[in-house]
CSV table of C-alpha atoms and ligand atoms in Angstrom, one decimal:
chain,number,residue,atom,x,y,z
A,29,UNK,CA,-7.0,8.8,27.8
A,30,UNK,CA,-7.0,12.4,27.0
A,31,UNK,CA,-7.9,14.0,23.5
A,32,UNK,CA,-6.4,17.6,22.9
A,33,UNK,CA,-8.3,19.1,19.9
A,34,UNK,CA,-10.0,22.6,18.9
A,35,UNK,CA,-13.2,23.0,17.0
A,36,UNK,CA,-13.3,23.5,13.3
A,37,UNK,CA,-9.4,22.8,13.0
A,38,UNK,CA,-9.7,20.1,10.4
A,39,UNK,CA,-6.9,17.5,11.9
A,40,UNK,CA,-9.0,17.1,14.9
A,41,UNK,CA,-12.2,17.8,13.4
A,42,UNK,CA,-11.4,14.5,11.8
A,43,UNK,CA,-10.9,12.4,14.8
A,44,UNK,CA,-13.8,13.9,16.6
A,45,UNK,CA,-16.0,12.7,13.5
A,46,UNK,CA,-14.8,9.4,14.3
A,47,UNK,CA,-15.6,9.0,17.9
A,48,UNK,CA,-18.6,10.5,17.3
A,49,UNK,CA,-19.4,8.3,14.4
A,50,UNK,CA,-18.2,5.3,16.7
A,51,UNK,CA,-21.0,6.4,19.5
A,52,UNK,CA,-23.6,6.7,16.8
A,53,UNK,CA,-23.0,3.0,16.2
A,54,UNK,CA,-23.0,2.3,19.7
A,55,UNK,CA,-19.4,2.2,20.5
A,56,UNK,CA,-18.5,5.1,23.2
A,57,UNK,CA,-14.8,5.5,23.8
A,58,UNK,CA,-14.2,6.5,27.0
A,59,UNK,CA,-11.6,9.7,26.6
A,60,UNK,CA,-11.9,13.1,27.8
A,61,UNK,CA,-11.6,15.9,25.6
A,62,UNK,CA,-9.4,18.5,26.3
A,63,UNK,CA,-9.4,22.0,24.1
A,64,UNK,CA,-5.7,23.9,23.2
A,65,UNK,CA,-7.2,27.3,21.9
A,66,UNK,CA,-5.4,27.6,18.8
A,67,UNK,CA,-6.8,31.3,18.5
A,68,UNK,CA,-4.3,32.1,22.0
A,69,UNK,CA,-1.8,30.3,20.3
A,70,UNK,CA,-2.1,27.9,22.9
A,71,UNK,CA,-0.5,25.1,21.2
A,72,UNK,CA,3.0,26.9,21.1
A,73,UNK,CA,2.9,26.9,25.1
A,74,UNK,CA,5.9,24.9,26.9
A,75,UNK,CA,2.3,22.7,28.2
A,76,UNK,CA,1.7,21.8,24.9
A,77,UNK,CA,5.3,21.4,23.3
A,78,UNK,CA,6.0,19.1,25.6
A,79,UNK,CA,3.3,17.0,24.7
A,80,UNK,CA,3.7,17.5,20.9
A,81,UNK,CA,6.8,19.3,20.0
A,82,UNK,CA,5.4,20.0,16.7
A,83,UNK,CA,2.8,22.3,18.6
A,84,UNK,CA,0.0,20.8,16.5
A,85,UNK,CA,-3.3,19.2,17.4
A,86,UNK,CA,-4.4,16.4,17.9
A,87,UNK,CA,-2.6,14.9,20.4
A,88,UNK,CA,-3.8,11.8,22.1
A,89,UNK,CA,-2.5,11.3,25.9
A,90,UNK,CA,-2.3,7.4,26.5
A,91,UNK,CA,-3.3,6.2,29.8
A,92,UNK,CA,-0.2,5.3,30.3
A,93,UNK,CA,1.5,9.0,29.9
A,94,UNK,CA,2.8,9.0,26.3
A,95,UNK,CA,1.4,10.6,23.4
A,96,UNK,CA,0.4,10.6,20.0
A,97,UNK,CA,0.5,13.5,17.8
A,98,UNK,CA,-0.7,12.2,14.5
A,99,UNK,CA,-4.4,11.9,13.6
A,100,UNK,CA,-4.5,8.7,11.7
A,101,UNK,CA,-2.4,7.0,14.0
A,102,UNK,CA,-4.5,7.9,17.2
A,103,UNK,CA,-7.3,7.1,15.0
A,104,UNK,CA,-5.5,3.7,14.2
A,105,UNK,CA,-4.3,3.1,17.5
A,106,UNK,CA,-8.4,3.9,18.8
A,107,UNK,CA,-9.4,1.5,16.3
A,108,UNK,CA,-6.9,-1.3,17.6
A,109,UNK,CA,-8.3,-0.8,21.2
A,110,UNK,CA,-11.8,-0.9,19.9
A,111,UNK,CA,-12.7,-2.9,16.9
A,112,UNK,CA,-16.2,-2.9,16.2
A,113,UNK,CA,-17.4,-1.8,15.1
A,114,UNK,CA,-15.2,-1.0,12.5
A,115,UNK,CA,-14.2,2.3,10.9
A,116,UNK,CA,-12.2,0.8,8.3
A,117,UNK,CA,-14.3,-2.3,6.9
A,118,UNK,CA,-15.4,-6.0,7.5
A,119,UNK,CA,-12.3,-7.7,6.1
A,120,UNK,CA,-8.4,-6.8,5.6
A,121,UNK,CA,-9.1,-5.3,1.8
A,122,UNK,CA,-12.1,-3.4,2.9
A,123,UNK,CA,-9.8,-1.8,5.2
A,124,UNK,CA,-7.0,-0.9,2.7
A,125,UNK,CA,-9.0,0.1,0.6
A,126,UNK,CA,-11.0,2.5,3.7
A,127,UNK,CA,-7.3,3.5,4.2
A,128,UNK,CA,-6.4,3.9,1.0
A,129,UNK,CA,-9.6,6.7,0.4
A,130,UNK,CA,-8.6,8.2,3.6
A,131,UNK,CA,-5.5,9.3,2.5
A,132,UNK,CA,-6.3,10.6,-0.6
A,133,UNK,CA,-9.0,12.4,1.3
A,134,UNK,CA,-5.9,13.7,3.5
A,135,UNK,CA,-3.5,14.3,1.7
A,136,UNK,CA,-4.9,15.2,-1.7
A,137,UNK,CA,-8.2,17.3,-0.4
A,138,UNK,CA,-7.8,18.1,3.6
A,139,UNK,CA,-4.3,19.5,3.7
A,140,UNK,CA,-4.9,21.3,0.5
A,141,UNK,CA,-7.9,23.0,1.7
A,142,UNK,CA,-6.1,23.8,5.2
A,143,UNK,CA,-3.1,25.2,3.0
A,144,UNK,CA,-5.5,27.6,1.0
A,145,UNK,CA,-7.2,28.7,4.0
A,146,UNK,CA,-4.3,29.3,5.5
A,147,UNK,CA,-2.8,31.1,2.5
A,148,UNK,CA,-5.5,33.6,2.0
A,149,UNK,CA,-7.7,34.2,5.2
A,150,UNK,CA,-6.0,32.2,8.3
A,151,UNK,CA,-7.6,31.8,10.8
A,152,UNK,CA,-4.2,31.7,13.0
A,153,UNK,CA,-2.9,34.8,11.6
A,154,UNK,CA,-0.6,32.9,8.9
A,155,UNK,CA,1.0,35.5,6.7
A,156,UNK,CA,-1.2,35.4,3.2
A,157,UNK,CA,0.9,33.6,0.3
A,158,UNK,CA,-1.3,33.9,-3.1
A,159,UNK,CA,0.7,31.6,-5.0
A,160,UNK,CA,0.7,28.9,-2.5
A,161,UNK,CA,-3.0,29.4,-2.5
A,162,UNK,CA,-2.7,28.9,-6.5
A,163,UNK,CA,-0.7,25.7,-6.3
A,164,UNK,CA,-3.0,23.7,-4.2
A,165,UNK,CA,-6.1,25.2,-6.0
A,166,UNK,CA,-4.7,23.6,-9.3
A,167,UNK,CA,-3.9,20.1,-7.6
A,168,UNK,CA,-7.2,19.7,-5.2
A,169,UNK,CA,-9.2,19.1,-8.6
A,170,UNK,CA,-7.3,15.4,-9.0
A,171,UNK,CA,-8.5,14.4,-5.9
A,172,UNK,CA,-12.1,15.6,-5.8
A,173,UNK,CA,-12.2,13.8,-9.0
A,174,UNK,CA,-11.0,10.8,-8.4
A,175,UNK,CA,-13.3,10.7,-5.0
A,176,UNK,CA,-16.4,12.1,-7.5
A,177,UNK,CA,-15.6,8.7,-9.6
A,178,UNK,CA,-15.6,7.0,-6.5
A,179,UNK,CA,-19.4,7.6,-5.7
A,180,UNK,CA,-20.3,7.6,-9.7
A,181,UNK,CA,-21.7,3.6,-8.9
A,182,UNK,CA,-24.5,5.3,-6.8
A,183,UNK,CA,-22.7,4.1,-3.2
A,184,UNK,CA,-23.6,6.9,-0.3
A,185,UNK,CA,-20.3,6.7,1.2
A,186,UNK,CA,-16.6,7.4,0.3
A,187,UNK,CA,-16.0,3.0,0.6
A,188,UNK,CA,-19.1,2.0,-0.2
A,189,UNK,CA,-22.6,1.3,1.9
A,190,UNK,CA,-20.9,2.7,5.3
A,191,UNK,CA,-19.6,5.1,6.5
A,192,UNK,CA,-15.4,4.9,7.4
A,193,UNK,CA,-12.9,7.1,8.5
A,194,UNK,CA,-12.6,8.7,4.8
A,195,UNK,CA,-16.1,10.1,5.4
A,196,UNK,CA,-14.9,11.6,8.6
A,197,UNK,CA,-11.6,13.1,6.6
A,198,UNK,CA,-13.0,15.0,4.1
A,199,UNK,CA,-15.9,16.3,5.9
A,200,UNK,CA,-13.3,17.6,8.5
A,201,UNK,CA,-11.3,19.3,5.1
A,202,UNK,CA,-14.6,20.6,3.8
A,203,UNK,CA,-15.8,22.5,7.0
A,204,UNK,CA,-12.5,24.2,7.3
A,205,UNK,CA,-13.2,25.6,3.6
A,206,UNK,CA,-16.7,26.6,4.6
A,207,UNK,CA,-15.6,28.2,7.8
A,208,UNK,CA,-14.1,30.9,6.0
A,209,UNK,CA,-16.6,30.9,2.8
A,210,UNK,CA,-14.6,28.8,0.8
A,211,UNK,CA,-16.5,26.3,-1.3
A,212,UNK,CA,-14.7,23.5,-3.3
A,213,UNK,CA,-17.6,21.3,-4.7
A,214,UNK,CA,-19.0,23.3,-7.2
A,215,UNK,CA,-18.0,20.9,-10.1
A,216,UNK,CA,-18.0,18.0,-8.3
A,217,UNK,CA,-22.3,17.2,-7.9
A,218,UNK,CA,-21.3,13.5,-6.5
A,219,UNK,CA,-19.3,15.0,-4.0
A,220,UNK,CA,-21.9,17.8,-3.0
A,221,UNK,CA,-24.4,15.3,-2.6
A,222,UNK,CA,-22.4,13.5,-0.5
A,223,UNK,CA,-21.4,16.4,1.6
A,224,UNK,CA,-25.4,17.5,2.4
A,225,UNK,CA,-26.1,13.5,3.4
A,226,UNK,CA,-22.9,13.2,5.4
A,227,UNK,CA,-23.8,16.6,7.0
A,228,UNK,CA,-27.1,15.3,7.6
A,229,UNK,CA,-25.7,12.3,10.0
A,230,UNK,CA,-26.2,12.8,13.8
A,231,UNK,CA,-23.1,12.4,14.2
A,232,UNK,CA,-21.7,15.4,11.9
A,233,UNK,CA,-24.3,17.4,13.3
A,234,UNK,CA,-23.1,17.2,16.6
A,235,UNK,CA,-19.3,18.1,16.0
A,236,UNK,CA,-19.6,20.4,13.2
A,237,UNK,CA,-20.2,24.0,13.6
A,238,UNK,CA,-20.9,25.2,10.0
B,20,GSH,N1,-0.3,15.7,10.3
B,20,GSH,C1,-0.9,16.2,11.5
B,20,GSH,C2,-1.3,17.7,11.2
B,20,GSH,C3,-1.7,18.4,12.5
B,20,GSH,C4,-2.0,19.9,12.2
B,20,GSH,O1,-1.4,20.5,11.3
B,20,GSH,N2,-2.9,20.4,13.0
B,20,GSH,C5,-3.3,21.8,12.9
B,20,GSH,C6,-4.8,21.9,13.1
B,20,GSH,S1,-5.7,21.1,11.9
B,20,GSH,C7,-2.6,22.6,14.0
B,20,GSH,O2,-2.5,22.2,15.1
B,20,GSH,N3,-2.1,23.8,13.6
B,20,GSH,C8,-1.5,24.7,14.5
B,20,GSH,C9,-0.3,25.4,14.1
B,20,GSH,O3,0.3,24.9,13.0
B,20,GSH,O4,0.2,26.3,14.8
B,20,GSH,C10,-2.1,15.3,11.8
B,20,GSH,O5,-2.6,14.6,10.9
B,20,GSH,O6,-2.5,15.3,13.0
């Protein structure tokens, strides 16, 4: 299997987390890593289209030729081929309910982070767009809250005494923020704390660059 990523892009910043999180608990999935400068613009090559015709990353390559250019379904697929240990949690709710804070660290903190970046300092040279900035500034609030209740019972991790793939999602989000200055946490102290002891994890440490 081949893993096409970049570093600091939050999509596969996220699955990176994982497999690194997955060799910290003694699980090493054999893949090669393969980088698509997204600075050269590299993922809108005929090369990469024709892998991902989105032009996005991450792709995964399958051993058997096809690819999958979604993060939480390579991540799901990853999981499927290697169980344990898991990502998601002991028992089907655990997992849904793993899921379940993954997506809400997705969709309601990741992609609104990378859509703020995006719309005020890209990275990729994205035209700036203030009051795109504006509207996910107003709706990242719901989800930091909701995740800030989360951790309110004293648990170190998004699902409880372990870490799962929601960790790995929003500390993906939250590096993109920092990589150009951006902080979101300041009224969320749960969440801050939990961003310094996730940081703090070998496994953050060696795939996050600020
Ligand atoms: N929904 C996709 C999003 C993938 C995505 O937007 N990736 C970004 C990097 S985080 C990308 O490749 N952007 C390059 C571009 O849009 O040109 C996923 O979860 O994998």
């Amino acid at each position: 299997m081949k893993l096409y990523v970049f570093p600091v892009a939050p999509n596969p910043t996220k699955v990176r987390l994982y497999l690194a999180e997955k060799a910290a608990a003694g699980l090493r999935i054999p893949l090669e890593e393969v980088t698509v400068s997204l600075i050269e613009q590299a993922q809108r090559s005929p090369e990469h289209l024709a892998r991902n015709p989105f032009g996005t990353l991450p792709v995964l390559e399958t051993d058997a030729g096809r690819y999958l250019i979604e993060s939480l379904p390579i991540i799901d697929h990853l999981e499927e081929l290697f169980p344990v240990p898991s990502m998601f949690g002991p028992d089907p709710e655990a997992r849904a309910f793993a899921r379940q804070i993954e997506r809400i660290a997705d969709i309601g903190v990741l992609i609104p982070i990378a859509r703020i970046v995006h719309a005020t300092d890209s990275p990729i040279g994205q035209p700036a767009n203030p009051a795109l900035a504006a509207y996910y500034r107003e709706r990242l609030p719901r989800s930091l809250d909701y995740l800030e209740d989360l951790l309110g019972d004293g648990r170190p991790f998004l699902a409880g005494e372990r870490v799962t793939v929601g960790d790995c999602t929003l500390a993906a989000g939250l590096q993109f923020g920092r990589f150009r200055k951006l902080a979101f946490l300041g009224d969320h102290p749960g969440l801050a704390a939990w961003d310094a002891r996730y940081r703090a994890r070998p496994a953050a440490t060696s795939v996050l660059v600020v």
